[in-house]
Tab-separated table of C-alpha atoms in Angstrom:
chain	number	residue	atom	x	y	z
J	644	MET	CA	35.883	61.802	118.498
J	645	ASN	CA	37.613	63.100	121.539
J	646	THR	CA	38.765	66.750	121.379
J	647	SER	CA	41.937	66.032	123.279
J	648	THR	CA	42.949	63.598	120.529
J	649	ILE	CA	42.442	66.261	117.868
J	650	ARG	CA	44.599	68.812	119.716
J	651	THR	CA	47.430	66.366	120.224
J	652	ASN	CA	47.411	65.324	116.585
J	653	SER	CA	47.439	68.924	115.286
J	654	ILE	CA	50.076	70.114	117.776
J	655	ALA	CA	52.481	67.229	117.131
J	656	PRO	CA	53.414	68.332	113.556
J	657	VAL	CA	53.982	71.925	114.768
J	658	THR	CA	56.206	70.707	117.599
J	659	ARG	CA	58.203	68.546	115.202
J	660	LEU	CA	58.588	71.494	112.802
J	661	VAL	CA	59.860	73.769	115.598
J	662	GLY	CA	62.308	71.065	116.665
J	663	VAL	CA	63.636	70.569	113.119
J	664	VAL	CA	64.017	74.332	112.578
J	665	SER	CA	65.812	74.697	115.941
J	666	ILE	CA	68.267	71.916	115.117
J	667	ALA	CA	68.880	73.399	111.656
J	668	LEU	CA	69.580	76.847	113.155
J	669	LEU	CA	71.987	75.370	115.713
J	670	ALA	CA	73.765	73.448	112.976
J	671	LEU	CA	74.101	76.579	110.822
J	672	THR	CA	75.334	78.616	113.769
J	673	GLY	CA	77.924	75.931	114.518
J	674	CYS	CA	79.096	75.967	110.903
J	675	ALA	CA	79.344	79.745	110.880
J	676	ALA	CA	81.392	79.716	114.086
J	677	ALA	CA	83.712	77.067	112.641
J	678	ASP	CA	84.159	79.088	109.425
J	679	ALA	CA	84.716	82.412	111.236
J	680	PRO	CA	88.357	83.463	111.513
J	681	ALA	CA	89.749	82.839	114.954
J	682	GLU	CA	90.789	85.901	116.883
J	683	SER	CA	94.556	85.973	116.583
J	684	GLU	CA	96.932	86.850	119.352
J	685	PRO	CA	98.774	90.116	118.770
J	686	VAL	CA	102.158	89.490	117.149
J	687	VAL	CA	105.122	90.350	119.360
J	688	ALA	CA	107.780	92.170	117.324
J	689	GLY	CA	110.613	90.555	119.276
J	690	ASP	CA	109.329	87.133	118.186
J	691	VAL	CA	109.304	87.864	114.427
J	692	VAL	CA	112.547	89.839	113.970
J	693	THR	CA	115.980	88.317	113.373
J	694	ILE	CA	119.317	89.667	112.175
J	695	ASP	CA	121.720	88.153	109.650
J	696	ASP	CA	125.340	89.067	108.928
J	697	ALA	CA	125.609	91.255	112.053
J	698	TRP	CA	128.976	92.892	112.744
J	699	VAL	CA	130.486	95.838	114.597
J	700	LYS	CA	133.276	98.132	113.411
J	701	SER	CA	136.432	97.862	115.524
J	702	ALA	CA	137.503	100.995	117.421
J	703	GLU	CA	139.923	101.739	120.240
J	704	ASP	CA	137.721	104.417	121.795
J	705	GLY	CA	135.112	107.034	121.009
J	706	MET	CA	132.575	105.757	118.513
J	707	SER	CA	131.710	102.722	116.426
J	708	ALA	CA	128.721	101.326	114.537
J	709	ALA	CA	126.835	98.041	114.186
J	710	PHE	CA	125.481	96.606	110.955
J	711	GLY	CA	123.521	93.624	109.603
J	712	VAL	CA	120.239	92.773	107.890
J	713	LEU	CA	117.104	92.857	110.054
J	714	SER	CA	114.317	90.532	108.873
J	715	ASN	CA	110.642	90.689	109.844
J	716	ASP	CA	108.805	87.376	109.385
J	717	GLY	CA	105.526	88.872	110.636
J	718	ASP	CA	102.476	90.171	108.800
J	719	ASP	CA	102.809	93.715	110.194
J	720	ASP	CA	105.523	96.366	110.024
J	721	VAL	CA	107.574	96.604	113.230
J	722	THR	CA	109.538	99.571	114.542
J	723	VAL	CA	112.830	99.458	116.438
J	724	VAL	CA	112.713	102.444	118.802
J	725	THR	CA	115.845	101.995	120.943
J	726	VAL	CA	118.955	99.850	121.277
J	727	THR	CA	121.186	99.121	124.262
J	728	SER	CA	124.550	97.408	124.683
J	729	GLU	CA	127.156	97.060	127.405
J	730	ALA	CA	129.674	98.077	124.730
J	731	SER	CA	128.472	101.702	124.876
J	732	SER	CA	126.635	103.980	127.283
J	733	MET	CA	125.024	105.939	124.439
J	734	LEU	CA	123.528	104.301	121.350
J	735	GLU	CA	121.399	105.819	118.604
J	736	LEU	CA	119.579	104.564	115.514
J	737	HIS	CA	121.129	106.506	112.630
J	738	GLU	CA	120.462	107.224	109.001
J	739	THR	CA	122.871	108.765	106.526
J	740	VAL	CA	121.505	111.539	104.330
J	741	GLU	CA	122.775	114.239	102.027
J	742	ASN	CA	122.720	117.715	103.564
J	743	GLU	CA	122.136	121.033	101.775
J	744	SER	CA	125.850	121.199	100.826
J	745	GLY	CA	125.758	117.786	99.185
J	746	GLU	CA	127.760	116.129	101.975
J	747	MET	CA	126.737	112.791	103.453
J	748	VAL	CA	125.936	113.251	107.138
J	749	MET	CA	124.679	110.972	109.889
J	750	ARG	CA	121.747	111.826	112.106
J	751	GLU	CA	119.475	110.063	114.529
J	752	ILE	CA	116.461	108.709	112.668
J	753	ASP	CA	113.168	110.186	113.830
J	754	GLY	CA	110.763	107.482	115.036
J	755	GLY	CA	113.219	104.580	114.751
J	756	PHE	CA	113.807	101.900	112.128
J	757	VAL	CA	110.716	100.448	110.439
J	758	ILE	CA	111.158	96.855	109.272
J	759	PRO	CA	108.448	96.117	106.692
J	760	ALA	CA	106.097	93.147	107.105
J	761	GLY	CA	107.672	90.094	105.507
J	762	GLY	CA	110.685	92.191	104.532
J	763	THR	CA	114.150	93.318	105.544
J	764	LEU	CA	116.016	96.452	106.567
J	765	ALA	CA	119.739	96.643	105.808
J	766	LEU	CA	122.012	98.285	108.369
J	767	GLU	CA	125.172	99.105	106.435
J	768	PRO	CA	128.060	101.568	106.327
J	769	GLY	CA	126.992	104.794	104.692
J	770	ALA	CA	123.282	104.091	105.337
J	771	ASN	CA	121.091	103.067	108.286
J	772	HIS	CA	123.131	101.764	111.238
J	773	ILE	CA	123.317	101.467	115.011
J	774	MET	CA	125.686	104.135	116.355
J	775	LEU	CA	127.729	103.481	119.496
J	776	MET	CA	128.615	106.975	120.706
J	777	ASP	CA	130.639	106.405	123.882
J	778	LEU	CA	132.486	103.094	123.915
J	779	ALA	CA	132.884	101.460	127.332
J	780	ALA	CA	136.086	99.690	126.219
J	781	PRO	CA	138.014	99.121	122.994
J	782	LEU	CA	136.242	96.985	120.378
J	783	ARG	CA	138.927	94.852	118.784
J	784	ALA	CA	138.599	92.514	115.800
J	785	GLY	CA	137.616	89.098	117.099
J	786	ASP	CA	135.672	90.483	120.084
J	787	GLU	CA	131.873	90.267	120.268
J	788	ALA	CA	129.243	92.789	121.335
J	789	THR	CA	125.690	92.021	122.439
J	790	PHE	CA	122.790	94.340	121.599
J	791	THR	CA	119.162	94.503	122.718
J	792	LEU	CA	116.660	96.060	120.319
J	793	THR	CA	113.429	97.420	121.824
J	794	PHE	CA	110.375	97.701	119.585
J	795	SER	CA	107.373	100.037	119.699
J	796	ASP	CA	105.338	97.267	121.407
J	797	ASP	CA	107.996	97.158	124.214
J	798	SER	CA	109.155	93.672	123.191
J	799	THR	CA	112.885	93.058	122.752
J	800	TYR	CA	115.288	91.054	120.613
J	801	GLU	CA	118.883	90.341	121.618
J	802	PHE	CA	121.729	89.492	119.266
J	803	THR	CA	125.509	89.179	119.430
J	804	ALA	CA	127.764	90.478	116.659
J	805	PRO	CA	131.454	89.917	115.962
J	806	VAL	CA	133.796	92.914	115.824
J	807	LYS	CA	135.607	93.383	112.503
J	808	ASP	CA	138.227	95.780	111.159
J	809	TYR	CA	136.704	98.209	108.640
J	810	SER	CA	137.796	101.546	107.232
J	811	GLY	CA	135.248	103.482	105.268
J	812	ALA	CA	131.883	105.209	105.458
J	813	ASN	CA	133.459	108.205	107.127
J	814	GLU	CA	130.397	110.413	107.190
J	815	ASN	CA	130.134	113.460	109.419
J	816	TYR	CA	127.367	114.369	111.794
J	817	GLU	CA	124.733	116.820	110.736
J	818	SER	CA	125.793	120.406	111.406
J	819	GLY	CA	125.157	121.565	114.953
J	820	ASP	CA	125.558	118.129	116.537
J	821	GLU	CA	128.025	117.973	119.404
J	822	HIS	CA	129.823	115.137	117.611
J	823	GLU	CA	130.231	116.962	114.310
J	824	GLY	CA	133.272	115.906	112.345
J	825	MET	CA	133.550	112.511	114.005
J	826	ASP	CA	133.277	109.476	111.814
J	827	HIS	CA	132.515	105.783	112.278
């Protein structure tokens, strides 16, 4: 018997075994990669937020406020940090709270409006709202005003709201504010 024949015959099963194991490992690795969650792109707040029932309180001069229901269709909370509009040179995100004297007062909300993941945030008279502090021109019923919200991720969302007549929610500013006693 030739020794080279013996080596070839005994090496062949080992080579086949290594090949089968290698293919099995590659197949398992491929399955694991296919089953692994794909890395998702970061969600842009401006792409998942919308507003319904938006409107602005009519005013001849001075101050006004904007309202509506902000919806977040994303899987993460988003935060509105600023708002701009050509209707006013100074806008703030406001909340209405009870002060030490039991009066309802408006104040700028610290950190902005948080819209919960998959949820809504109501902007309404006597509660959270967008405050227009220095109107550029009268806001008359039937007019429209456009707003741009900026989120904590620097993305934006623009919406247009009709101006409506409304009398009510005449809260004051928190004591010490330069606009104390003014209402919206």
